[in-house]
Amino acid sequence: MFENRLTKVFRHISKSARRQNITCYRVYDDDIPEFPFSIEIYEDYAYIAEYSRKHTMDEDAHEAWLDNCLELISKVLDISPSKIWVKQRQRKENRQSQYEKLSQESHILTANEGGLKFKVNLSDYLDTGLFLDHRITRDMVRSEAKDKKVLNLFCYTGSFSVYAAAGGAASVTSVDLSKTYLSWAEENMQLNGFNGPQYTFEHADVLQYLDNLKINTYDLVIMDPPTFSNSKRMKDFLDIQRDHVTLLNKVLMATKKDGIVYFSNNYRRFVLDSENIEASSIKDITAQTLPFDFQQKLIRKCYKLIK
């Protein structure tokens, strides 16, 4: 059952990827409940996340089952077992879990997307450093960044910042609470030749950082916050459903007239309170920003706001 499903979706998705010259994409995402994996291709490597679930197997039996699954995945994807990396994750995680190192060994490679380069880590953290579902959104940012002052909040590893710089942004400011990921963002910028004083990296709690921004400063803002965050380094607890209106209105105050704000989050039950957001235009762009390899799984919401 699993082999048939994986063979079918891989044949279809890999064909679309080759046609679009895409080398990093998702192949499978929990399609069959008994095989709760997310499988992604990064160049000639495979990254597999096994979602935790209740089962009746003891530890040895589970390991044997997993080994059998990996052997099958290796065969279907035609990727050597030595180039397959596996992580186990909870179905519900906060952003902090991304930051926790899982392994003492590292396997880092350079991934290519949209003519740009990104450092990807397959071994050390729960996430690789490149969220593949925002491929189209990143390209939108690149197409609109020319000569603009860009602010990337909750920047993670700075992929939106790289695209903004590639689009000719006048300046790009990247903000994150994690020094690890902010340093990674700087590496990604340098990997693409984006050095200089117009590219700045701010180690800060975004909730507090927004209170200190000057009004009417930025032309283009990207905000992709976690659903929840209670990091010890944060002054306040973040709940995106509860707090999004306050966050967005503070962002809009710092945005110039007719400036653009891209806002996304991966809370599946998220409802935008558009009536209380002080924007002249709000458009739900979730569907048009969902790539071909995520069509079956609506994993996040995405909006374009104009001040």
Coordinates of C-alpha atoms in Angstrom, one line a residue:
M1 CA 0.0 0.0 0.0
F2 CA 2.7 2.5 1.0
E3 CA 5.0 1.5 -1.9
N4 CA 2.1 2.0 -4.4
R5 CA 1.2 5.4 -3.0
L6 CA 4.8 6.6 -2.8
T7 CA 5.6 5.4 -6.3
K8 CA 2.6 7.1 -7.7
V9 CA 3.1 10.5 -6.0
F10 CA 6.9 10.5 -6.6
R11 CA 6.4 9.8 -10.3
H12 CA 4.0 12.7 -10.6
I13 CA 5.8 15.3 -8.4
S14 CA 9.3 14.6 -9.6
K15 CA 8.1 15.1 -13.2
S16 CA 6.7 18.5 -12.2
A17 CA 9.9 19.4 -10.3
R18 CA 12.1 18.5 -13.3
R19 CA 9.9 20.5 -15.6
Q20 CA 10.3 23.6 -13.4
N21 CA 14.0 23.0 -12.6
I22 CA 13.2 22.6 -8.9
T23 CA 15.7 20.4 -6.9
C24 CA 14.2 20.7 -3.4
Y25 CA 10.6 19.6 -3.0
R26 CA 8.2 17.5 -0.9
V27 CA 7.3 14.0 -2.1
Y28 CA 4.9 12.6 0.6
D29 CA 3.2 14.0 3.6
D30 CA 1.3 11.6 5.9
D31 CA -0.8 10.4 2.9
I32 CA -1.5 7.0 4.6
P33 CA -2.1 7.1 8.4
E34 CA -0.2 3.9 9.0
F35 CA 2.9 5.5 7.4
P36 CA 3.1 8.9 9.1
F37 CA 6.1 10.4 7.2
S38 CA 7.0 13.7 5.6
I39 CA 9.5 13.0 2.8
E40 CA 11.4 15.8 1.1
I41 CA 14.1 15.8 -1.6
Y42 CA 17.1 18.2 -1.2
E43 CA 19.2 17.9 -4.3
D44 CA 20.3 14.2 -4.3
Y45 CA 19.4 13.7 -0.6
A46 CA 16.2 12.7 1.1
Y47 CA 15.0 14.1 4.4
I48 CA 12.4 12.1 6.3
A49 CA 10.4 13.2 9.3
E50 CA 8.5 10.5 11.2
Y51 CA 5.5 11.9 13.0
S52 CA 4.9 10.4 16.4
R53 CA 1.8 8.4 16.8
K54 CA 0.3 5.7 19.0
H55 CA 1.1 2.2 17.9
T56 CA 1.4 -1.2 19.5
M57 CA 5.0 -2.0 18.5
D58 CA 7.8 -2.3 21.1
E59 CA 11.0 -0.4 20.4
D60 CA 12.7 -3.3 18.6
A61 CA 9.7 -3.9 16.4
H62 CA 9.4 -0.2 15.6
E63 CA 13.0 0.0 14.6
A64 CA 12.6 -3.1 12.3
W65 CA 9.4 -1.5 10.8
L66 CA 11.2 1.8 10.2
D67 CA 14.2 0.0 8.6
N68 CA 11.8 -1.8 6.2
C69 CA 10.1 1.6 5.3
L70 CA 13.5 3.2 4.7
E71 CA 14.6 0.4 2.4
L72 CA 11.4 0.8 0.4
I73 CA 11.8 4.6 0.3
S74 CA 15.4 4.3 -0.9
K75 CA 14.2 1.9 -3.7
V76 CA 11.3 4.1 -4.9
L77 CA 13.2 7.4 -4.8
D78 CA 16.4 5.7 -6.1
I79 CA 18.5 7.3 -3.4
S80 CA 21.2 5.5 -1.5
P81 CA 20.4 4.8 2.2
S82 CA 23.6 6.8 3.0
K83 CA 21.9 9.9 1.6
I84 CA 18.7 9.5 3.6
W85 CA 18.3 11.4 6.9
V86 CA 15.6 10.7 9.4
K87 CA 14.1 12.7 12.2
Q88 CA 11.2 12.0 14.6
R89 CA 8.9 14.8 15.5
Q90 CA 5.7 15.6 17.5
R91 CA 2.6 16.6 15.6
K92 CA 2.4 19.8 17.7
E93 CA 5.6 21.7 18.3
N94 CA 6.4 25.3 19.2
R95 CA 9.0 27.3 17.4
Q96 CA 11.5 26.6 20.2
S97 CA 11.8 23.0 19.2
Q98 CA 13.3 24.1 15.9
Y99 CA 16.2 25.7 17.7
E100 CA 17.1 22.6 19.8
K101 CA 20.0 20.7 18.4
L102 CA 19.3 17.0 18.1
S103 CA 22.6 15.6 16.9
Q104 CA 26.3 16.0 17.4
E105 CA 27.0 15.2 13.8
S106 CA 26.3 17.6 11.0
H107 CA 25.4 17.1 7.4
I108 CA 25.2 20.4 5.7
L109 CA 24.7 21.0 2.0
T110 CA 24.0 23.9 -0.4
A111 CA 20.5 23.7 -1.9
N112 CA 19.5 25.6 -5.0
E113 CA 16.2 27.4 -5.4
G114 CA 15.2 30.1 -7.9
G115 CA 18.8 30.6 -9.0
L116 CA 19.8 31.2 -5.4
K117 CA 21.8 29.2 -2.8
F118 CA 20.8 28.2 0.7
K119 CA 22.5 26.3 3.5
V120 CA 20.5 23.3 4.4
N121 CA 21.2 21.1 7.5
L122 CA 19.7 17.6 7.3
S123 CA 21.1 16.3 10.6
D124 CA 21.1 18.7 13.5
Y125 CA 17.6 20.2 13.9
L126 CA 13.9 19.3 13.4
D127 CA 13.8 21.6 10.3
T128 CA 16.3 21.8 7.5
G129 CA 16.5 25.6 7.3
L130 CA 14.4 26.0 4.2
F131 CA 10.6 25.9 4.3
L132 CA 9.7 24.5 0.9
D133 CA 6.0 25.6 1.1
H134 CA 7.0 29.3 0.7
R135 CA 8.8 28.9 -2.6
I136 CA 6.1 30.9 -4.5
T137 CA 5.8 33.5 -1.8
R138 CA 9.5 34.1 -1.8
D139 CA 9.4 34.7 -5.5
M140 CA 6.6 37.3 -5.0
V141 CA 8.9 39.1 -2.6
R142 CA 11.7 39.1 -5.1
S143 CA 9.5 40.5 -7.8
E144 CA 8.3 43.4 -5.6
A145 CA 11.6 44.3 -3.7
K146 CA 13.3 46.5 -6.3
D147 CA 14.6 49.7 -4.5
K148 CA 12.5 49.0 -1.5
K149 CA 13.3 49.0 2.2
V150 CA 12.4 45.5 3.4
L151 CA 11.8 44.2 6.9
N152 CA 11.8 40.4 7.5
L153 CA 10.4 39.6 11.0
F154 CA 10.7 36.1 12.6
C155 CA 13.2 35.7 9.8
Y156 CA 14.4 32.2 10.7
T157 CA 17.3 31.4 8.3
G158 CA 16.6 34.5 6.1
S159 CA 15.4 32.9 2.9
F160 CA 12.9 35.8 2.3
S161 CA 15.8 38.2 2.9
V162 CA 17.9 36.5 0.2
Y163 CA 15.1 36.7 -2.3
A164 CA 14.5 40.4 -1.4
A165 CA 18.2 41.2 -1.9
A166 CA 18.1 39.3 -5.2
G167 CA 15.2 41.5 -6.3
G168 CA 17.3 44.6 -5.8
A169 CA 16.0 45.8 -2.4
A170 CA 17.5 49.1 -1.2
S171 CA 17.9 47.6 2.2
V172 CA 17.0 44.4 4.1
T173 CA 16.6 44.1 7.8
S174 CA 16.3 40.6 9.3
V175 CA 15.0 40.1 12.8
D176 CA 14.9 36.9 14.9
L177 CA 15.2 35.9 18.6
S178 CA 17.6 33.0 17.8
K179 CA 21.2 33.9 17.4
T180 CA 21.7 30.5 15.7
Y181 CA 19.2 31.2 13.0
L182 CA 20.2 34.9 12.6
S183 CA 23.8 33.8 12.0
W184 CA 22.4 31.2 9.5
A185 CA 20.5 34.0 7.7
E186 CA 23.7 36.0 7.4
E187 CA 25.5 33.0 6.0
N188 CA 22.7 32.6 3.4
M189 CA 23.0 36.2 2.4
Q190 CA 26.8 35.9 2.0
L191 CA 26.4 32.7 0.1
N192 CA 24.7 34.7 -2.6
G193 CA 27.1 37.6 -2.5
F194 CA 24.9 39.9 -0.5
N195 CA 27.3 41.8 1.8
G196 CA 27.3 45.4 2.9
P197 CA 25.7 47.8 5.4
Q198 CA 22.3 47.8 3.6
Y199 CA 21.8 44.2 5.0
T200 CA 21.4 44.2 8.7
F201 CA 20.6 41.4 11.2
E202 CA 18.8 42.2 14.5
H203 CA 18.8 39.8 17.4
A204 CA 15.5 40.8 19.1
D205 CA 12.2 39.6 20.4
V206 CA 9.9 40.8 17.6
L207 CA 7.1 41.6 20.0
Q208 CA 9.3 44.2 21.7
Y209 CA 11.1 45.2 18.5
L210 CA 7.9 46.4 16.9
D211 CA 7.3 48.9 19.7
N212 CA 10.5 50.7 18.8
L213 CA 10.1 51.0 15.1
K214 CA 9.6 54.4 13.4
I215 CA 6.4 55.0 11.6
N216 CA 6.2 55.0 7.8
T217 CA 9.7 53.4 7.4
Y218 CA 9.4 50.2 5.3
D219 CA 8.0 49.5 1.8
L220 CA 7.8 45.8 2.2
V221 CA 7.4 43.6 5.3
I222 CA 7.4 39.8 5.6
M223 CA 6.1 38.3 8.9
D224 CA 5.9 34.5 9.3
P225 CA 5.6 34.0 13.0
P226 CA 5.2 30.7 15.0
T227 CA 1.8 29.7 16.1
F228 CA 2.8 29.7 19.7
S229 CA 6.0 30.7 21.4
N230 CA 6.9 30.8 25.1
S231 CA 10.7 31.1 24.8
K232 CA 12.4 32.1 28.0
R233 CA 14.1 34.9 26.0
M234 CA 10.7 36.4 25.2
K235 CA 9.2 39.0 27.5
D236 CA 5.6 37.9 26.5
F237 CA 4.0 34.6 25.4
L238 CA 3.0 34.6 21.7
D239 CA -0.3 33.2 20.5
I240 CA -0.8 34.1 16.9
Q241 CA -4.6 33.7 16.9
R242 CA -4.9 36.0 19.9
D243 CA -2.1 38.4 19.0
H244 CA -2.2 38.8 15.2
V245 CA -4.3 42.0 15.1
T246 CA -1.9 43.8 17.5
L247 CA 1.2 42.5 15.6
L248 CA -0.2 43.5 12.2
N249 CA -1.3 46.9 13.2
K250 CA 2.1 47.7 14.7
V251 CA 3.7 46.4 11.5
L252 CA 1.4 48.6 9.4
M253 CA 2.3 51.6 11.4
A254 CA 5.9 51.1 10.5
T255 CA 5.0 50.6 6.8
K256 CA 4.8 53.4 4.3
K257 CA 1.5 54.3 2.6
D258 CA 0.7 51.7 -0.1
G259 CA 3.4 49.5 1.4
I260 CA 3.0 45.7 1.3
V261 CA 2.9 43.2 4.2
Y262 CA 3.1 39.5 3.6
F263 CA 1.8 37.6 6.6
S264 CA 1.6 33.9 7.0
N265 CA 1.3 31.3 9.8
N266 CA 0.8 27.6 10.0
Y267 CA -2.0 27.4 12.6
R268 CA -4.5 25.2 10.8
R269 CA -7.6 26.7 12.5
F270 CA -6.4 30.3 12.1
V271 CA -9.1 33.0 11.4
L272 CA -8.0 36.5 10.3
D273 CA -9.8 39.3 12.1
S274 CA -9.8 41.6 9.1
E275 CA -12.3 44.1 10.5
N276 CA -9.8 45.2 13.2
I277 CA -6.7 45.3 11.0
E278 CA -5.9 48.8 9.8
A279 CA -5.0 48.0 6.2
S280 CA -6.6 49.5 3.0
S281 CA -6.6 46.0 1.4
I282 CA -6.3 42.5 2.7
K283 CA -6.1 39.5 0.3
D284 CA -6.0 35.8 1.2
I285 CA -3.3 34.5 -1.2
T286 CA -3.0 31.0 0.4
A287 CA -4.2 29.1 -2.7
Q288 CA -2.0 31.0 -5.2
T289 CA 1.1 30.6 -3.0
L290 CA 0.7 26.9 -2.5
P291 CA 3.3 25.0 -4.6
F292 CA 2.6 21.9 -6.7
D293 CA 4.2 19.6 -4.1
F294 CA 1.9 20.9 -1.3
Q295 CA -1.4 20.8 -3.1
Q296 CA -2.8 18.0 -1.0
K297 CA -1.9 19.5 2.3
L298 CA -3.1 23.0 3.2
I299 CA -0.4 23.5 5.9
R300 CA -0.5 27.3 6.4
K301 CA -2.4 30.5 5.6
C302 CA -0.9 33.4 3.7
Y303 CA -2.2 37.0 3.3
K304 CA -1.1 40.1 1.3
L305 CA -1.9 43.4 3.1
I306 CA -1.6 46.9 1.6
K307 CA -1.5 49.8 3.9

